[in-house]
Short mmCIF file of C-alpha atoms (C1' of nucleotides) in Angstrom, two decimals:
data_model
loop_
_atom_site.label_atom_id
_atom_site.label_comp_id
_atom_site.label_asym_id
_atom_site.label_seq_id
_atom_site.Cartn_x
_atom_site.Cartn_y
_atom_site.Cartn_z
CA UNK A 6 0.00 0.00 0.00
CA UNK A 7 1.20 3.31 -0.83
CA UNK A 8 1.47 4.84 2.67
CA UNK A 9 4.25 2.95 3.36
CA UNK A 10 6.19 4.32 0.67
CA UNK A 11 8.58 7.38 1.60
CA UNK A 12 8.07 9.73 -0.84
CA UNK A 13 10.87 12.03 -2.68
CA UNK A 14 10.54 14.93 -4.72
CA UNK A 15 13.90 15.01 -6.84
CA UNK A 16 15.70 18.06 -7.43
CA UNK A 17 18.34 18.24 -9.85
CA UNK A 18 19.54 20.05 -12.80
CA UNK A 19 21.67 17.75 -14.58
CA UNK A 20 19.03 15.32 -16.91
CA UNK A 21 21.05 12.68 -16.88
CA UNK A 22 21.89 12.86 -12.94
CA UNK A 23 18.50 12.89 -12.25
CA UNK A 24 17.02 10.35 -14.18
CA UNK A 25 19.72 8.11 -12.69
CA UNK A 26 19.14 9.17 -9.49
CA UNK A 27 15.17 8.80 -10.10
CA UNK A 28 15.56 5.54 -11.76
CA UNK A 29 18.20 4.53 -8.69
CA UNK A 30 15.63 5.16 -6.41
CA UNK A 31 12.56 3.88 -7.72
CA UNK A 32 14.38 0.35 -7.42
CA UNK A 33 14.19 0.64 -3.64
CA UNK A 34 11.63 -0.87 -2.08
CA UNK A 35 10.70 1.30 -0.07
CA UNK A 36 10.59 4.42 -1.54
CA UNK A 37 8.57 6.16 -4.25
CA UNK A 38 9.90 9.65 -6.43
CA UNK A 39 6.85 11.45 -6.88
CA UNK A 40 8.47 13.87 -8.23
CA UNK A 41 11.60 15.38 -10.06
CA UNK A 42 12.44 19.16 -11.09
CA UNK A 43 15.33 20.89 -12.73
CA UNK A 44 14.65 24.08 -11.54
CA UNK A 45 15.07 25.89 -8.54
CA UNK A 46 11.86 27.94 -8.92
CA UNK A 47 9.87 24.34 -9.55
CA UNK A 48 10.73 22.88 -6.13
CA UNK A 49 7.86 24.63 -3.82
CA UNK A 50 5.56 24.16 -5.71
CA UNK A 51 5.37 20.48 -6.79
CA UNK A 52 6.35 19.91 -3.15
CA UNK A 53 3.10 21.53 -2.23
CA UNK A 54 1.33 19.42 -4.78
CA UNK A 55 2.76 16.32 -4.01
CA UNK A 56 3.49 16.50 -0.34
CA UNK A 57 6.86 14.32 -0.33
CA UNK A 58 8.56 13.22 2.70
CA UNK A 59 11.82 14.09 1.99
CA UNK A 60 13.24 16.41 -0.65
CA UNK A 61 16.55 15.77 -2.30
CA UNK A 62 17.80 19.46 -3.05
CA UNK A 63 20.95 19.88 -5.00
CA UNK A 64 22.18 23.43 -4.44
CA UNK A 65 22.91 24.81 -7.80
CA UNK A 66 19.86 25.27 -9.62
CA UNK A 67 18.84 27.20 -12.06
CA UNK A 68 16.62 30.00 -10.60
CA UNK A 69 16.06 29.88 -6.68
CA UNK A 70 19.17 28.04 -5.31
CA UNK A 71 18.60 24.92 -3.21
CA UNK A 72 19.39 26.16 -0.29
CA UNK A 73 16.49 29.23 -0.77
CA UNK A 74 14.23 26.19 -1.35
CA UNK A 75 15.25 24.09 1.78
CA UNK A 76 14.10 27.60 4.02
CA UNK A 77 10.73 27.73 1.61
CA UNK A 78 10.23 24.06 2.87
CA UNK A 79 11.33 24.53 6.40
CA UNK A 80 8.21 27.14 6.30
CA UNK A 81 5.81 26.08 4.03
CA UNK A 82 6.07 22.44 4.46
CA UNK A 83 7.42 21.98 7.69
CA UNK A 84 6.92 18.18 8.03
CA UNK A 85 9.12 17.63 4.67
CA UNK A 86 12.91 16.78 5.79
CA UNK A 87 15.39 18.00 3.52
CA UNK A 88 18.72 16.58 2.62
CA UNK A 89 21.02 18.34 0.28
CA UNK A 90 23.06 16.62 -1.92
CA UNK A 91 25.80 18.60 -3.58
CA UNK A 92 28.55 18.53 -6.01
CA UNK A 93 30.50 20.65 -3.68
CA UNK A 94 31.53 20.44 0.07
CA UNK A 95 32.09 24.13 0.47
CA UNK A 96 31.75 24.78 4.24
CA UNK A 97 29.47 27.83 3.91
CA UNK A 98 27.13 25.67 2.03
CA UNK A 99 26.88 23.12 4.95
CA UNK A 100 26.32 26.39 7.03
CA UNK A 101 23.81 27.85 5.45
CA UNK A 102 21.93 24.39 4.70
CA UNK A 103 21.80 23.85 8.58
CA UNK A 104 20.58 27.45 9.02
CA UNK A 105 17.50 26.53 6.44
CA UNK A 106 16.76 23.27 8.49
CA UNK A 107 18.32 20.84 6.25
CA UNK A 108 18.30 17.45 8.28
CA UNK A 109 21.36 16.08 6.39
CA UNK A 110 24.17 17.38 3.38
CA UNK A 111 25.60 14.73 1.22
CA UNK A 112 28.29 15.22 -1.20
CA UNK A 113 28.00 13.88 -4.76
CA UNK A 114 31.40 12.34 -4.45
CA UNK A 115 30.59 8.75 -2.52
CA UNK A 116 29.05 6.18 -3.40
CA UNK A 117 25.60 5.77 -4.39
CA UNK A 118 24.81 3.37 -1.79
CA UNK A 119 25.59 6.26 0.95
CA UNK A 120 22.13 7.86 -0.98
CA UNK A 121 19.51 5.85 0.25
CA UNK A 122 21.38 4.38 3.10
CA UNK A 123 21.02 8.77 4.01
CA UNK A 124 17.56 9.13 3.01
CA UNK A 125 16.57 6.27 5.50
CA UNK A 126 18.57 7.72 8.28
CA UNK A 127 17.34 11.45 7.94
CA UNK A 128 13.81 9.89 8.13
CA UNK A 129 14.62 7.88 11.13
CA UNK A 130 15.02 11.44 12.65
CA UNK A 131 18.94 11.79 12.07
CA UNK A 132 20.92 14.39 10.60
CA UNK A 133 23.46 13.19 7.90
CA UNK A 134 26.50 14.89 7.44
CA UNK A 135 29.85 13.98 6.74
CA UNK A 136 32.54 14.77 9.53
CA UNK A 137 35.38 15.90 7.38
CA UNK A 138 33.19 18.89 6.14
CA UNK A 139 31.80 19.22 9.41
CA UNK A 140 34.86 20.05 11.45
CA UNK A 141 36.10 22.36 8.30
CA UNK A 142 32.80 24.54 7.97
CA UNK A 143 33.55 24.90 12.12
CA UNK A 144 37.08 25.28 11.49
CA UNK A 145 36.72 27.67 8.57
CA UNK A 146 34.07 29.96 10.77
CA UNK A 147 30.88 32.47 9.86
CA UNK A 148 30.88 34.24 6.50
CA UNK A 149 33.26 37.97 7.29
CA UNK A 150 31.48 39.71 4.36
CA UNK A 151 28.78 42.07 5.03
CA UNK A 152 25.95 41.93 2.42
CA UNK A 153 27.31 44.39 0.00
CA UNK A 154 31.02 42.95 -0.34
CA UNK A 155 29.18 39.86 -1.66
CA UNK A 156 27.19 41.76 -3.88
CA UNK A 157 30.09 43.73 -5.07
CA UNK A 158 32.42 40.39 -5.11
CA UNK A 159 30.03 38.35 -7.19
CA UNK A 160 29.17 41.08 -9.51
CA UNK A 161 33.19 41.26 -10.25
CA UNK A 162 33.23 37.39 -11.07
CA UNK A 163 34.15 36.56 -15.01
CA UNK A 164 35.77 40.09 -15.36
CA UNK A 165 33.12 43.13 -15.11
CA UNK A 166 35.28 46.19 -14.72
CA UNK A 167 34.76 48.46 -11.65
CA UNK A 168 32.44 50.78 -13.58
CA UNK A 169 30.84 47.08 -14.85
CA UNK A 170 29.78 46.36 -11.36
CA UNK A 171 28.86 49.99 -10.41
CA UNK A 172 26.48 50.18 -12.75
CA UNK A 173 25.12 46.14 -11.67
CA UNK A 174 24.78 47.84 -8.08
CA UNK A 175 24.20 50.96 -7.81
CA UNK A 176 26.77 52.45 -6.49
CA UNK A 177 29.89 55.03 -7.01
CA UNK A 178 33.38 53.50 -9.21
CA UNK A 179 34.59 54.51 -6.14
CA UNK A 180 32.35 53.30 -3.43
CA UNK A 181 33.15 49.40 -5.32
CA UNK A 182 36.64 49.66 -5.40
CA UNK A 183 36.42 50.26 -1.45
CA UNK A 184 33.90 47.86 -1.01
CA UNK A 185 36.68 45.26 -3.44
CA UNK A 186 39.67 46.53 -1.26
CA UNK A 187 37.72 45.57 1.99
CA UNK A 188 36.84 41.66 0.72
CA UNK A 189 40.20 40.85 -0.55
CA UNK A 190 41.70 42.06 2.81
CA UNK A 191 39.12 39.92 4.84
CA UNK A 192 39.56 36.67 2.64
CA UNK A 193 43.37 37.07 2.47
CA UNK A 194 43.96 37.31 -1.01
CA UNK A 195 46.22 40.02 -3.42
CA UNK A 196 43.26 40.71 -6.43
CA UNK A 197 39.39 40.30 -6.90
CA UNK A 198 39.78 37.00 -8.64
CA UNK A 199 41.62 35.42 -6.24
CA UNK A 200 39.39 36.74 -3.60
CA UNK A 201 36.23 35.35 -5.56
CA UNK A 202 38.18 32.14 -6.08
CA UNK A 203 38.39 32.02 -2.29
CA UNK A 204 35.14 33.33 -1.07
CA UNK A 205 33.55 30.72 -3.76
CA UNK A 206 35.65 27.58 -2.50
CA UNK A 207 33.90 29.10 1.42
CA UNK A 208 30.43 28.82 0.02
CA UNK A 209 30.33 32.59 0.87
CA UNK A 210 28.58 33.72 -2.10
CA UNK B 266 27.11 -16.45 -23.30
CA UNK B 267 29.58 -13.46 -22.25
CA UNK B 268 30.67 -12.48 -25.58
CA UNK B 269 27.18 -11.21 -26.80
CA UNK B 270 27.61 -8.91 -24.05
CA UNK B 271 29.08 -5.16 -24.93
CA UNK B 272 31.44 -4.15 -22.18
CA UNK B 273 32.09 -1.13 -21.17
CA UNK B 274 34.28 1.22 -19.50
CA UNK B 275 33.27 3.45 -17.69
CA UNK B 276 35.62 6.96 -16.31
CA UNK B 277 33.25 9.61 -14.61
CA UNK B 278 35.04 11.28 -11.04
CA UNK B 279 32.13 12.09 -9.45
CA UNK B 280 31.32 8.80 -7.61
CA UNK B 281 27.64 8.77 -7.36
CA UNK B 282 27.11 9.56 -10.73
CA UNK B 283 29.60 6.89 -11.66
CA UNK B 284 27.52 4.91 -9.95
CA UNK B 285 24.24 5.46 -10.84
CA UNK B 286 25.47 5.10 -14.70
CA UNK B 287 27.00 1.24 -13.30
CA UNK B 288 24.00 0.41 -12.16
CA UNK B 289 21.66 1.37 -14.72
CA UNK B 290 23.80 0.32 -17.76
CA UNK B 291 24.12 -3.01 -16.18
CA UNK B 292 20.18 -3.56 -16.03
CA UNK B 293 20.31 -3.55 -19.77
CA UNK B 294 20.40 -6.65 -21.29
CA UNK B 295 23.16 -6.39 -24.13
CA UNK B 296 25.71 -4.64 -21.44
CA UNK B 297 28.55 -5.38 -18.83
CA UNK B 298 30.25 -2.70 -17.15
CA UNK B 299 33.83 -4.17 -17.20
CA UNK B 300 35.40 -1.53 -15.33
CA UNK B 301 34.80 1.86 -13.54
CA UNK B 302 37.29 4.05 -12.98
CA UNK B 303 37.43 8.11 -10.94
CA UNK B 304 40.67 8.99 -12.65
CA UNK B 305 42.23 9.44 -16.05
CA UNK B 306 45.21 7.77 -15.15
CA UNK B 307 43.69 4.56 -15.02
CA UNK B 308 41.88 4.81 -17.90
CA UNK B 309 44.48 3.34 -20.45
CA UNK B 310 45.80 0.34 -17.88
CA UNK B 311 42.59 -1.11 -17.41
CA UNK B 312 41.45 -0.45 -20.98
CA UNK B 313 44.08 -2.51 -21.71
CA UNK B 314 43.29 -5.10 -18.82
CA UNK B 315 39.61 -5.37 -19.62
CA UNK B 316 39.37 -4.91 -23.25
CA UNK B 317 36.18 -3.15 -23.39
CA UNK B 318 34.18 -2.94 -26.59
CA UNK B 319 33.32 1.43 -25.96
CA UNK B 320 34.75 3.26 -23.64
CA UNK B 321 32.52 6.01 -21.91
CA UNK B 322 34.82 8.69 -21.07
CA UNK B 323 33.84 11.95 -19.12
CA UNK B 324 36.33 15.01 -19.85
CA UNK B 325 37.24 16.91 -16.57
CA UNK B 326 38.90 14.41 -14.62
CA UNK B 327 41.74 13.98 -12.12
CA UNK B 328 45.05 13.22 -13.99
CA UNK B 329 44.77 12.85 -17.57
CA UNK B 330 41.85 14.21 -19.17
CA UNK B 331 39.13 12.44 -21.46
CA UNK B 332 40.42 13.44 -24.58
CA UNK B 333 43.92 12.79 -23.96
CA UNK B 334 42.59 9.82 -22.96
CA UNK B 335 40.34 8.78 -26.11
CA UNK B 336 43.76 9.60 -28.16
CA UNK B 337 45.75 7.14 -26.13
CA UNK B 338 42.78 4.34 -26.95
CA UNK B 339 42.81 5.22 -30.15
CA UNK B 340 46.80 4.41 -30.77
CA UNK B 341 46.81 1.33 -28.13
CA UNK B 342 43.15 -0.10 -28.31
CA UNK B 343 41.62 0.95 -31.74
CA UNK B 344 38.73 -1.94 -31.76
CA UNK B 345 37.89 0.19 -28.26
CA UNK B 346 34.65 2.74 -29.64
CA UNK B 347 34.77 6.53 -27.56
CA UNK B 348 32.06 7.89 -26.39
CA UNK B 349 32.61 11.45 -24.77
CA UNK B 350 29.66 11.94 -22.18
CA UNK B 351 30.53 15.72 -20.71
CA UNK B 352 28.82 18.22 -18.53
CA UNK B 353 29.64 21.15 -20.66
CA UNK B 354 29.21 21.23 -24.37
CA UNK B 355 31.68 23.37 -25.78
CA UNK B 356 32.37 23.85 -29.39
CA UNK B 357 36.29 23.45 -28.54
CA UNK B 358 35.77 19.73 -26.57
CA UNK B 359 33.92 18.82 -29.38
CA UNK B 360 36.21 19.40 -31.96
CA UNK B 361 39.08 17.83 -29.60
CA UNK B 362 36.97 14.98 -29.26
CA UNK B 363 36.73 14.08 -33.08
CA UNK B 364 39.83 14.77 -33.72
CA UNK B 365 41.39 12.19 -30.77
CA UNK B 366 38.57 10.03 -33.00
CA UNK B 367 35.71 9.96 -30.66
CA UNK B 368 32.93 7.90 -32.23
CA UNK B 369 30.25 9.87 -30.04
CA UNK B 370 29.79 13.26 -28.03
CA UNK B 371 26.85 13.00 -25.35
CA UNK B 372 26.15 16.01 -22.85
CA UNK B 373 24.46 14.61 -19.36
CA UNK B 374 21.89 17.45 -19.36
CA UNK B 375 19.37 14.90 -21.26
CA UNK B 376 17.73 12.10 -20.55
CA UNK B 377 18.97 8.55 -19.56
CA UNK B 378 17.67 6.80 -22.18
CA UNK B 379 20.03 8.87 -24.17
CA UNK B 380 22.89 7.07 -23.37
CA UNK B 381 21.96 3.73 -23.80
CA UNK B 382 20.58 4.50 -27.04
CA UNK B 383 23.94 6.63 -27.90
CA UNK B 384 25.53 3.35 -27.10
CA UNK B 385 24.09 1.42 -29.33
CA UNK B 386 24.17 3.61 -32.15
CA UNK B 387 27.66 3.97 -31.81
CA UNK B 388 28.28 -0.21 -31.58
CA UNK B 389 26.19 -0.02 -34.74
CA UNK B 390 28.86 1.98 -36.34
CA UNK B 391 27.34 5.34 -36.49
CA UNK B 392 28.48 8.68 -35.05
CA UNK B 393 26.72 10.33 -32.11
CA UNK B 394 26.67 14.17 -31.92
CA UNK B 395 23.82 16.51 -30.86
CA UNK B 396 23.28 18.33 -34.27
CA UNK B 397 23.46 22.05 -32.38
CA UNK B 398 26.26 21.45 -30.37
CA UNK B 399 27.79 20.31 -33.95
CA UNK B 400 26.68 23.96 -35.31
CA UNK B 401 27.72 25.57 -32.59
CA UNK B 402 31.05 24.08 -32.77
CA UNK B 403 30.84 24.79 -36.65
CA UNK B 404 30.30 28.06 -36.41
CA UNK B 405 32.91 29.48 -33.35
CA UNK B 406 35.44 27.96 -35.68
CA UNK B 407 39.06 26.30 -34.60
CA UNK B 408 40.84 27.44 -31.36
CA UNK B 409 42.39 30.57 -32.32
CA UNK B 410 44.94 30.57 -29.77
CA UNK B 411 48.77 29.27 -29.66
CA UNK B 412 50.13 26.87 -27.33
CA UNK B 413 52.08 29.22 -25.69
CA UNK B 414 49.14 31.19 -25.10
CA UNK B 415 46.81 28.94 -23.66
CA UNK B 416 49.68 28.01 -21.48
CA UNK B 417 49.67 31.30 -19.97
CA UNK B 418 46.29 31.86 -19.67
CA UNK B 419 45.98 28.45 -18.03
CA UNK B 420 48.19 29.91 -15.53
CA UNK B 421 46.25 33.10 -15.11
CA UNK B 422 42.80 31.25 -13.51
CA UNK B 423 41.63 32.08 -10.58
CA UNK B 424 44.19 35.47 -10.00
CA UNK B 425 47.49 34.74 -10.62
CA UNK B 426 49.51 37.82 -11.00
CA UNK B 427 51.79 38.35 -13.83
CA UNK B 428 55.29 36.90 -12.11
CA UNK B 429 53.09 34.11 -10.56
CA UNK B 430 52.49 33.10 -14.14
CA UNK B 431 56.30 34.29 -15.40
CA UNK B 432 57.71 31.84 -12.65
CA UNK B 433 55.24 29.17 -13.32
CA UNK B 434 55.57 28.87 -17.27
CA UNK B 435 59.37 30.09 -16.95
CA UNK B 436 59.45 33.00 -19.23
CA UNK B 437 60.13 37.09 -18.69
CA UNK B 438 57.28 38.74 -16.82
CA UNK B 439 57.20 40.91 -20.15
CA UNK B 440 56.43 38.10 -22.29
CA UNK B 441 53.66 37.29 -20.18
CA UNK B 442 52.20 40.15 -20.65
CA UNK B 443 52.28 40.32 -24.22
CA UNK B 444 50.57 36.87 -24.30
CA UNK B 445 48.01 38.10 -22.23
CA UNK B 446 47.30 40.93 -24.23
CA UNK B 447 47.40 38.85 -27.59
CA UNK B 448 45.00 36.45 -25.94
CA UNK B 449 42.37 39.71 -24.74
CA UNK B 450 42.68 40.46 -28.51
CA UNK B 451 41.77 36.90 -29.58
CA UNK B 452 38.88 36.23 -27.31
CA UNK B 453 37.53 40.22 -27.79
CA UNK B 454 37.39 41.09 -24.56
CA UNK B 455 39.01 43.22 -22.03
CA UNK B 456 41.27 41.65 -19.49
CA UNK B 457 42.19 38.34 -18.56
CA UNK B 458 39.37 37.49 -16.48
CA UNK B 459 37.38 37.84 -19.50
CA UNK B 460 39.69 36.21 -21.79
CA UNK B 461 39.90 32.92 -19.31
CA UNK B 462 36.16 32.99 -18.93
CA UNK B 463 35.64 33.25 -23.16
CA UNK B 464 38.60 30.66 -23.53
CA UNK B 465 36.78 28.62 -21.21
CA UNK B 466 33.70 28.99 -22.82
CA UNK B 467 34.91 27.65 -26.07
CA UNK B 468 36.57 24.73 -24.45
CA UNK B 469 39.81 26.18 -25.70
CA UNK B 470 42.20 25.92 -22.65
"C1'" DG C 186 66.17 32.95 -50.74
"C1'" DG C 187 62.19 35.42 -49.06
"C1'" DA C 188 57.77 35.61 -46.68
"C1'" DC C 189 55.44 34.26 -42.89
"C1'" DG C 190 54.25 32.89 -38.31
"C1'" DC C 191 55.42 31.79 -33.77
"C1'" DC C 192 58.49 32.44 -29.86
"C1'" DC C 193 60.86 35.47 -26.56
"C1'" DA C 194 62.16 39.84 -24.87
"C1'" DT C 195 62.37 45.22 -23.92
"C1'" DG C 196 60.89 49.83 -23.12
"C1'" DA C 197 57.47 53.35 -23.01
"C1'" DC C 198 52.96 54.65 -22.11
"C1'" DA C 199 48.00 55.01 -20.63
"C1'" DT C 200 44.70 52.84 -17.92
"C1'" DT C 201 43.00 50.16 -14.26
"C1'" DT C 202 43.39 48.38 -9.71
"C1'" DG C 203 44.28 48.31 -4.82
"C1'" DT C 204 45.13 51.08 -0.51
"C1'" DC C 205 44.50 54.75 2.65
"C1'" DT C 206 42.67 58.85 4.51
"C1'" DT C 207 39.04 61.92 4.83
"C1'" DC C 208 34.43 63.48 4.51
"C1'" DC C 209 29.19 63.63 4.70
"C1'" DC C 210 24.75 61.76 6.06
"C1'" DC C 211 21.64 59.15 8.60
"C1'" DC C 212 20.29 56.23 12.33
"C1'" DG C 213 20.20 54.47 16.92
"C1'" DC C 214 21.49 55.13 21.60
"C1'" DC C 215 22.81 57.12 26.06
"C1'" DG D 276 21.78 67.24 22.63
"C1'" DG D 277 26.24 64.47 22.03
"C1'" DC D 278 28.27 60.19 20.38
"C1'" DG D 279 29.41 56.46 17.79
"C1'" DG D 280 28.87 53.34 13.69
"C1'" DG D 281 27.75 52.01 9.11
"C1'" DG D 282 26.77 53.10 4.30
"C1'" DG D 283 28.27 55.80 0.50
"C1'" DA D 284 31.55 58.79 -1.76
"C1'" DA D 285 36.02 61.21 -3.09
"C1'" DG D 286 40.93 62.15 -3.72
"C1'" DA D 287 45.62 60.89 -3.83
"C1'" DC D 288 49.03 57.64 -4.57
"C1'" DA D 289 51.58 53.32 -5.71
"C1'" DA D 290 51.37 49.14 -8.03
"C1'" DA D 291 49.65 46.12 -11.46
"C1'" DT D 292 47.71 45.64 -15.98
"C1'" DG D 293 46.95 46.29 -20.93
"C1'" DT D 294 48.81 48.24 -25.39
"C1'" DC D 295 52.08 49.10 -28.84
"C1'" DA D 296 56.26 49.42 -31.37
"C1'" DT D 297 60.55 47.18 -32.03
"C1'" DG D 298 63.93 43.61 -32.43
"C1'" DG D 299 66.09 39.05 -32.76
"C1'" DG D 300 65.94 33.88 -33.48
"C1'" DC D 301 63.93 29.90 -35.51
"C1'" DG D 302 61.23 26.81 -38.41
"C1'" DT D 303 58.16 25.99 -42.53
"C1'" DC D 304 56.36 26.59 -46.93
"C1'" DC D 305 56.33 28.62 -51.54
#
DNA sequence: GGACGCCCATGACATTTGTCTTCCCCCGCC
DNA sequence: GGCGGGGGAAGACAAATGTCATGGGCGTCC
């Protein structure tokens, strides 16, 4: 009978990922995808519709990210666990997926047995996360960029110019080249590109 | 009997997905998974072990890459079919691809079926490409950059400063410069940031 | 042999970037 | 009212970056 099915709603952008992943799944026993999106903006509402159990959020989506989702959820479907399964263990990511009320963060890298050997777990009432990437998103600490340094930094990825990002933002040539100086002293780095380079590989974006 | 059975290798880093693809491939009938391998070191040794009839070869991997890869098969295996199967369809993998005499170019953004299908197709002898990615790759034309500068740009990701990439490719700090520049010219656009991210783009690092 | 293209290197120059200091305005707080 | 703090902006300055012209060496192809 079908109430003993767990049910999964699928999120994923990669086609072929995700019909291996559905098709994966679907040879459990006891679990049932009901169903599967490739877009960020998708995930809310066919969770409403189709009430899963558990949602399987990757985190970069096209549209709303993952993690925007998993806080939709946490509020709108509060009795849906989440567990995000990423390509990338980037410590702010495992942050920030705790802060939305993911109950588990599994990297893309492990086996595929770890999947459902996870999804059972989280729905036992666990949380799933690895303990590598645990101790490094404590190690690595909070996010030191204030709201507009990220806006400024990720506006500067793939080359924009300093009037390029001005323009993206709002703001004064000048104002953005303070706002740069200021996030390439707190990450550490000499340039913008290496400080998006590390303030991506922190999940700080 | 075994020998009515295609087998396959199979090189994909990302462990889960490598998985997934195991599994599912070896629900089909007509297919064996012979051997899996994470990195593109190993690719050629247990080619060579396992004598696989197609070889399904991501690109980005640790070590050696897929195409450097499908050339070695080529030369040491030739009865071994290639099948590229890539995240990123760019014009400049493509062309790499056919050129290290791929028999097939698959991006994972479709479905599953896709792939067995591809597979067949290409056992039957014919040649797999998705017909825009083969305009696309028509139309942005052959790499327009020199060895010497894609060497330097390589060096330039993610921030490197000009005698970072001097020391690293061991010539003047000048030189690099004027590499860079020719490269900006090249690609159109207006630093190297740009110029990595276009190169990039084209698949032509 | 000459033309061509790539490789490597310099020097000069204009522009952009990164850093620092200072300033104004607005808000919250004692 | 006085006091700080943060957001936004500006100016000045040094360093890095991008452009251009020039020159030499080397290999290939006509």
């Amino acid at each position: 009978m079908s109430s003993e099915l767990t049910r999964i709603l699928l999120a994923e952008d990669q086609g072929m990922m995700r019909g291996a992943l559905a098709l994966l799944l679907g040879l459990e026993e006891d679990m049932e995808i009901v169903a599967q999106v490739g877009s960020g903006d998708d995930i809310l509402p066919q969770a409403l519709r189709t009430r899963p159990d558990i949602a399987l959020l990757d985190i970069e989506l096209p549209g709303r990210s993952g993690l925007d989702a998993a806080a939709d959820l946490r509020v709108r479907l509060p009795e849906c666990r989440v567990l995000i399964l990423t390509t990338f263990g980037r410590p702010g990511y495992l942050r920030r997926a705790m802060e939305a009320g993911a109950s588990g963060f599994l990297v893309k890298d492990g086996p595929v047995e770890d999947l459902a050997a996870a999804i059972r777990r989280v729905l036992a009432g666990e949380r799933v996360i690895d303990p590598a990437l645990a101790a490094a998103a404590l190690s690595a600490g909070p996010n030191p960029l204030t709201q507009r340094e990220r806006d400024v930094l990720s506006a500067a990825v793939d080359g924009a110019t300093v009037v390029d990002i001005a323009a993206k933002v709002h703001l004064s040539p000048a104002t953005v080249r303070n706002y740069l100086s200021a996030a390439i002293g707190k990450t550490g780095t000499r340039n913008r590109m290496e400080a998006v380079r590390a303030a991506r590989q922190n999940g700080w974006l």
